[in-house]
Coordinates of C-alpha atoms in Angstrom, one line a residue:
X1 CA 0.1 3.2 29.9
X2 CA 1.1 3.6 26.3
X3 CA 4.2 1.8 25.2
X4 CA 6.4 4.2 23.3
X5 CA 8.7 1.6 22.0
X6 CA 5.8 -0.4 20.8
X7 CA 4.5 2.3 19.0
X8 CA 7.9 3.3 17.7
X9 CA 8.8 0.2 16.4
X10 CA 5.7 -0.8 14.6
X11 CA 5.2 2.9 12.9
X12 CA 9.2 2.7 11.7
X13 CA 8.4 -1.4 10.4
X14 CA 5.3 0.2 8.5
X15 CA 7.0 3.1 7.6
X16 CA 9.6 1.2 5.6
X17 CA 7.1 -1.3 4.4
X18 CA 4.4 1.0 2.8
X19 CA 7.1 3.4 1.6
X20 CA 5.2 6.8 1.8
X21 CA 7.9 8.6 -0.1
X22 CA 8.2 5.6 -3.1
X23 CA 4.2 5.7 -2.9
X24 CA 4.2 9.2 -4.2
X25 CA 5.4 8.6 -8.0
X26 CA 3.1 5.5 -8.2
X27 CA -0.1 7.3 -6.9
X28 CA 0.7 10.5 -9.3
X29 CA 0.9 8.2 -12.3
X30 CA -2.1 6.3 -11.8
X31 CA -3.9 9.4 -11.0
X32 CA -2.7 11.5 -14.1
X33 CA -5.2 13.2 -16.3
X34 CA -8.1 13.2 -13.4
X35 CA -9.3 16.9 -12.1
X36 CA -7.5 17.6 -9.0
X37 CA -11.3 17.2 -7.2
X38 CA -11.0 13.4 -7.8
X39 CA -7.8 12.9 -7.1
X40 CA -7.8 14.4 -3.5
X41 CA -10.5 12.3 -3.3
X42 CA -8.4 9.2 -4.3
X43 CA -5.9 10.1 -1.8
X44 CA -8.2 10.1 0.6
X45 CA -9.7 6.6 -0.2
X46 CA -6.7 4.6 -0.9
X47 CA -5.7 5.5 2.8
X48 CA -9.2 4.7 4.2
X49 CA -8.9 1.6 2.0
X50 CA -5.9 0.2 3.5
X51 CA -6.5 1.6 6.8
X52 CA -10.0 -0.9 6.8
X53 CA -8.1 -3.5 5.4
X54 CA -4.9 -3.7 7.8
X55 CA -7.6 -3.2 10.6
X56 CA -9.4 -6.3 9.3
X57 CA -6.8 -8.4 9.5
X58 CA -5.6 -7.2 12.2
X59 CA -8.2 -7.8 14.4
X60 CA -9.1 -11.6 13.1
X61 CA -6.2 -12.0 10.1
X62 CA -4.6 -15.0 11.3
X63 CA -8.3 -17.1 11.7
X64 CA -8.7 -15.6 8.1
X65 CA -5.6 -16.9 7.0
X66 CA -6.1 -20.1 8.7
X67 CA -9.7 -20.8 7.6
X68 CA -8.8 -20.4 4.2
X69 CA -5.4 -22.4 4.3
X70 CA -3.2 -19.3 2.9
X71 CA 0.1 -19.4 4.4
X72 CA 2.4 -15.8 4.3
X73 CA 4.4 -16.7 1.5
X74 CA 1.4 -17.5 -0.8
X75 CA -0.1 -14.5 0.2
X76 CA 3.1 -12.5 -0.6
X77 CA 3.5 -14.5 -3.8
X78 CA 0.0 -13.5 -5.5
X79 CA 0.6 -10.1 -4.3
X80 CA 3.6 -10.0 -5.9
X81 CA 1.9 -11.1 -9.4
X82 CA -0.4 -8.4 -8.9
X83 CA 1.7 -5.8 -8.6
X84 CA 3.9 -7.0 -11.4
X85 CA 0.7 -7.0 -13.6
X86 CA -0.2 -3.3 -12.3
X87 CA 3.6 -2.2 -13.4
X88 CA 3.7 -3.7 -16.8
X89 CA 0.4 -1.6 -17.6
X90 CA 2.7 1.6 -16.4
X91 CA 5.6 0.8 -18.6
X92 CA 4.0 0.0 -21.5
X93 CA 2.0 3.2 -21.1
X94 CA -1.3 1.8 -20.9
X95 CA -2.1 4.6 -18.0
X96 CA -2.0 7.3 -20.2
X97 CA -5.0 6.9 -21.4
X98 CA -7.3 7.8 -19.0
X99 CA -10.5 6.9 -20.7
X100 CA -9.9 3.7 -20.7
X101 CA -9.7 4.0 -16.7
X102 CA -11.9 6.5 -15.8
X103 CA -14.6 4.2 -14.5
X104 CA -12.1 2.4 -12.3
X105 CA -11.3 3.3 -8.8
X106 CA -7.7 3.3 -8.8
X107 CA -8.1 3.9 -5.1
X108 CA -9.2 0.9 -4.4
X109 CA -7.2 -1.7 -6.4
X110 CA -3.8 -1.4 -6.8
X111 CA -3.5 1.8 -4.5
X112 CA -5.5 0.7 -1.3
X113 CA -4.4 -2.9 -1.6
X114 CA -1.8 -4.5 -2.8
X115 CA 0.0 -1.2 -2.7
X116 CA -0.5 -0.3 0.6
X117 CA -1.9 -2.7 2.5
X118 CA 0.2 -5.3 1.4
X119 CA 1.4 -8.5 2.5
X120 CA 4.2 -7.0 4.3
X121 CA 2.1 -4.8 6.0
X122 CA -0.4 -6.9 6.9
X123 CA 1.9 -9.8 8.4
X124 CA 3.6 -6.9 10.4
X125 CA 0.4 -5.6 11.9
X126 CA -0.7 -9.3 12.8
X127 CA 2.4 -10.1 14.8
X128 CA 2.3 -7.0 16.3
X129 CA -1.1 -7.4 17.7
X130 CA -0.6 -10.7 18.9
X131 CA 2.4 -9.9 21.1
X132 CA 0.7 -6.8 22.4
X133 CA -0.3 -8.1 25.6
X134 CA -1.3 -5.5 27.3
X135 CA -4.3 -2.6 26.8
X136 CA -1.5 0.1 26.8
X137 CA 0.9 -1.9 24.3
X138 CA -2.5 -2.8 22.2
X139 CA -3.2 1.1 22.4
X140 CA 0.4 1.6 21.2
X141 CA -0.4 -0.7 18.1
X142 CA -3.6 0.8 16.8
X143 CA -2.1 4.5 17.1
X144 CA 0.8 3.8 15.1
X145 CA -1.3 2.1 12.2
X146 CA -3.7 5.5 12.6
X147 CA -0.5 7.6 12.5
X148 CA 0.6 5.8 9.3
X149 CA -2.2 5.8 7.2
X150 CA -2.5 9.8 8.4
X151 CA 1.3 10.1 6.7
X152 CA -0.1 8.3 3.6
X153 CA -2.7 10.3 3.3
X154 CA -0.7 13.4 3.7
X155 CA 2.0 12.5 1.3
X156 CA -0.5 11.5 -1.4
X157 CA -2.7 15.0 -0.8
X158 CA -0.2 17.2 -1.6
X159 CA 2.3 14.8 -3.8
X160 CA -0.6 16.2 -6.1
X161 CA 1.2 19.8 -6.3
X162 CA 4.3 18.1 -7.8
X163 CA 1.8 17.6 -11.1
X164 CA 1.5 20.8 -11.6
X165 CA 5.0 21.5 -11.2
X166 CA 6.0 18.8 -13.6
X167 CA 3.4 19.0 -16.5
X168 CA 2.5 16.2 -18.6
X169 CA 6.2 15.2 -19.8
X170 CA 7.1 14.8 -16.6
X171 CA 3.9 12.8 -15.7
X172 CA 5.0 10.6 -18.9
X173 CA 8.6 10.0 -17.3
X174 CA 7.1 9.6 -13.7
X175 CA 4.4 7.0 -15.0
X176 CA 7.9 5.2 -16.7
X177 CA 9.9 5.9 -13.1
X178 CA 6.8 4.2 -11.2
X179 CA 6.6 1.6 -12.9
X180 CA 10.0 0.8 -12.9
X181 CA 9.9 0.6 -9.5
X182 CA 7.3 -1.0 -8.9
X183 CA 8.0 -3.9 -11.2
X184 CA 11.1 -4.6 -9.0
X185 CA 9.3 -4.4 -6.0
X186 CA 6.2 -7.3 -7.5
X187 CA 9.5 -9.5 -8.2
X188 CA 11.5 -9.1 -5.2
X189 CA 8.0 -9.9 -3.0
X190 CA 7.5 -13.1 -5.2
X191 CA 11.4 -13.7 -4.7
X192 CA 10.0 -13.4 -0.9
X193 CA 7.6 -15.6 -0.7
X194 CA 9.5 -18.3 -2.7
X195 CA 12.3 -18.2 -1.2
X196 CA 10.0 -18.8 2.3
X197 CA 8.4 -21.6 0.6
X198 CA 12.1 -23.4 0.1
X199 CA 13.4 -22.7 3.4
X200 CA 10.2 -24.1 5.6
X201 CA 10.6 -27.9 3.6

C-alpha cells in the first residue's frame, strides 16, 4: 500500500533542499533577456533535467559513487565551488548580457544540476530509496520525487510573470538578490562537506 509518511517526509526533505520558492529569483535572472517561448521551455528542462538526474542516482547512485571513489562530502564540496562560480558571474553582472549566453542552455548547467539536483538532494533520495523496503514504501519514494519536480516546474513556469511585473530594473536587482543568495548557499555547502570531512577522521 502506499506509505503516506514515507512520501510525506521525503517530499518535505526535498522540499526544503531544492527550495522551490529561493529557486524562483535564481531561475528569473539566468533567464532575463530570453523571449518568454524559450524560457517556458527552460522551465520545463531544468525540471526534466534534475528529475533524470535524481532518478539516476537514485536507482544505482551509491555503486556510482562507489565505483568512482567520491564520498558525500566531496561531492557536496565541488558542488559547492560550482555554484559559487555561477553566483559570482550574477554579482558581478556578467548575466546581463545575454549574447554572451545565448548559446548556452542555462537549463541544463547550473539550473538542472547543481541547482536542483544537488548534492543534498541526491544523498536524500539515495537514503531514501535504500530504506524503502517495501513496493508500497518504494511507490511512496518515486511519487514524491515526481511531485517535486512537478512543483519546480510549476514555480519556474509562472515565476516568469513576475518579469513582466518587474521590468528590467527589477531584473537588474533580482539578478544582484540571486546571486547573493546563492553565493551563501555555494559556501555554506562547501562549509558542509568540510566540516564532514573533519568530523569522519
Amino acid at each position: 500500500m502506499f506509505d503516506f509518511a514515507v512520501f510525506g517526509s521525503l517530499f518535505l526533505t526535498l522540499f526544503v533542499i531544492m527550495d522551490p520558492p529561493g529557486i524562483t529569483p535564481i531561475f528569473l535572472a539566468l533567464t532575463s533577456g530570453r523571449p518568454a517561448k524559450v524560457q517556458r521551455r527552460m522551465a520545463w528542462q531544468a525540471a526534466a533535467v534534475a528529475f533524470g538526474v535524481i532518478t539516476v542516482f537514485g536507482i544505482c547512485g551509491q555503486q556510482i559513487l562507489d565505483y568512482l571513489h567520491i564520498t558525500t562530502p566531496a561531492l557536496m564540496i565541488a558542488g559547492g565551488l560550482l555554484l559559487l562560480l555561477i553566483a559570482l558571474d550574477l554579482l558581478t553582472g556578467k548575466s546581463e548580457e545575454p549574447t554572451q549566453t545565448k548559446d548556452v542552455n542555462v537549463a541544463l548547467v547550473p539550473l538542472g544540476m547543481p541547482l536542483l539536483a544537488g548534492p543534498g538532494a541526491i544523498v536524500s533520495v539515495i537514503l531514501a530509496v535504500q530504506h524503502a523496503d517495501s513496493v508500497g514504501a518504494q511507490v511512496s519514494v518515486w511519487a514524491a520525487i515526481a511531485a517535486m519536480h512537478v512543483v519546480l516546474w510549476l514555480v519556474m513556469r509562472y515565476s516568469l510573470l513576475i518579469i513582466r511585473v518587474i521590468k528590467d530594473g527589477g531584473v537588474v536587482l533580482v539578478t544582484r538578490l540571486a546571486g547573493m543568495m546563492l553565493s551563501a548557499l555555494a559556501v555554506q555547502q562547501i562549509i558542509n562537506g568540510i566540516t564532514q570531512v573533519i568530523e569522519a577522521r
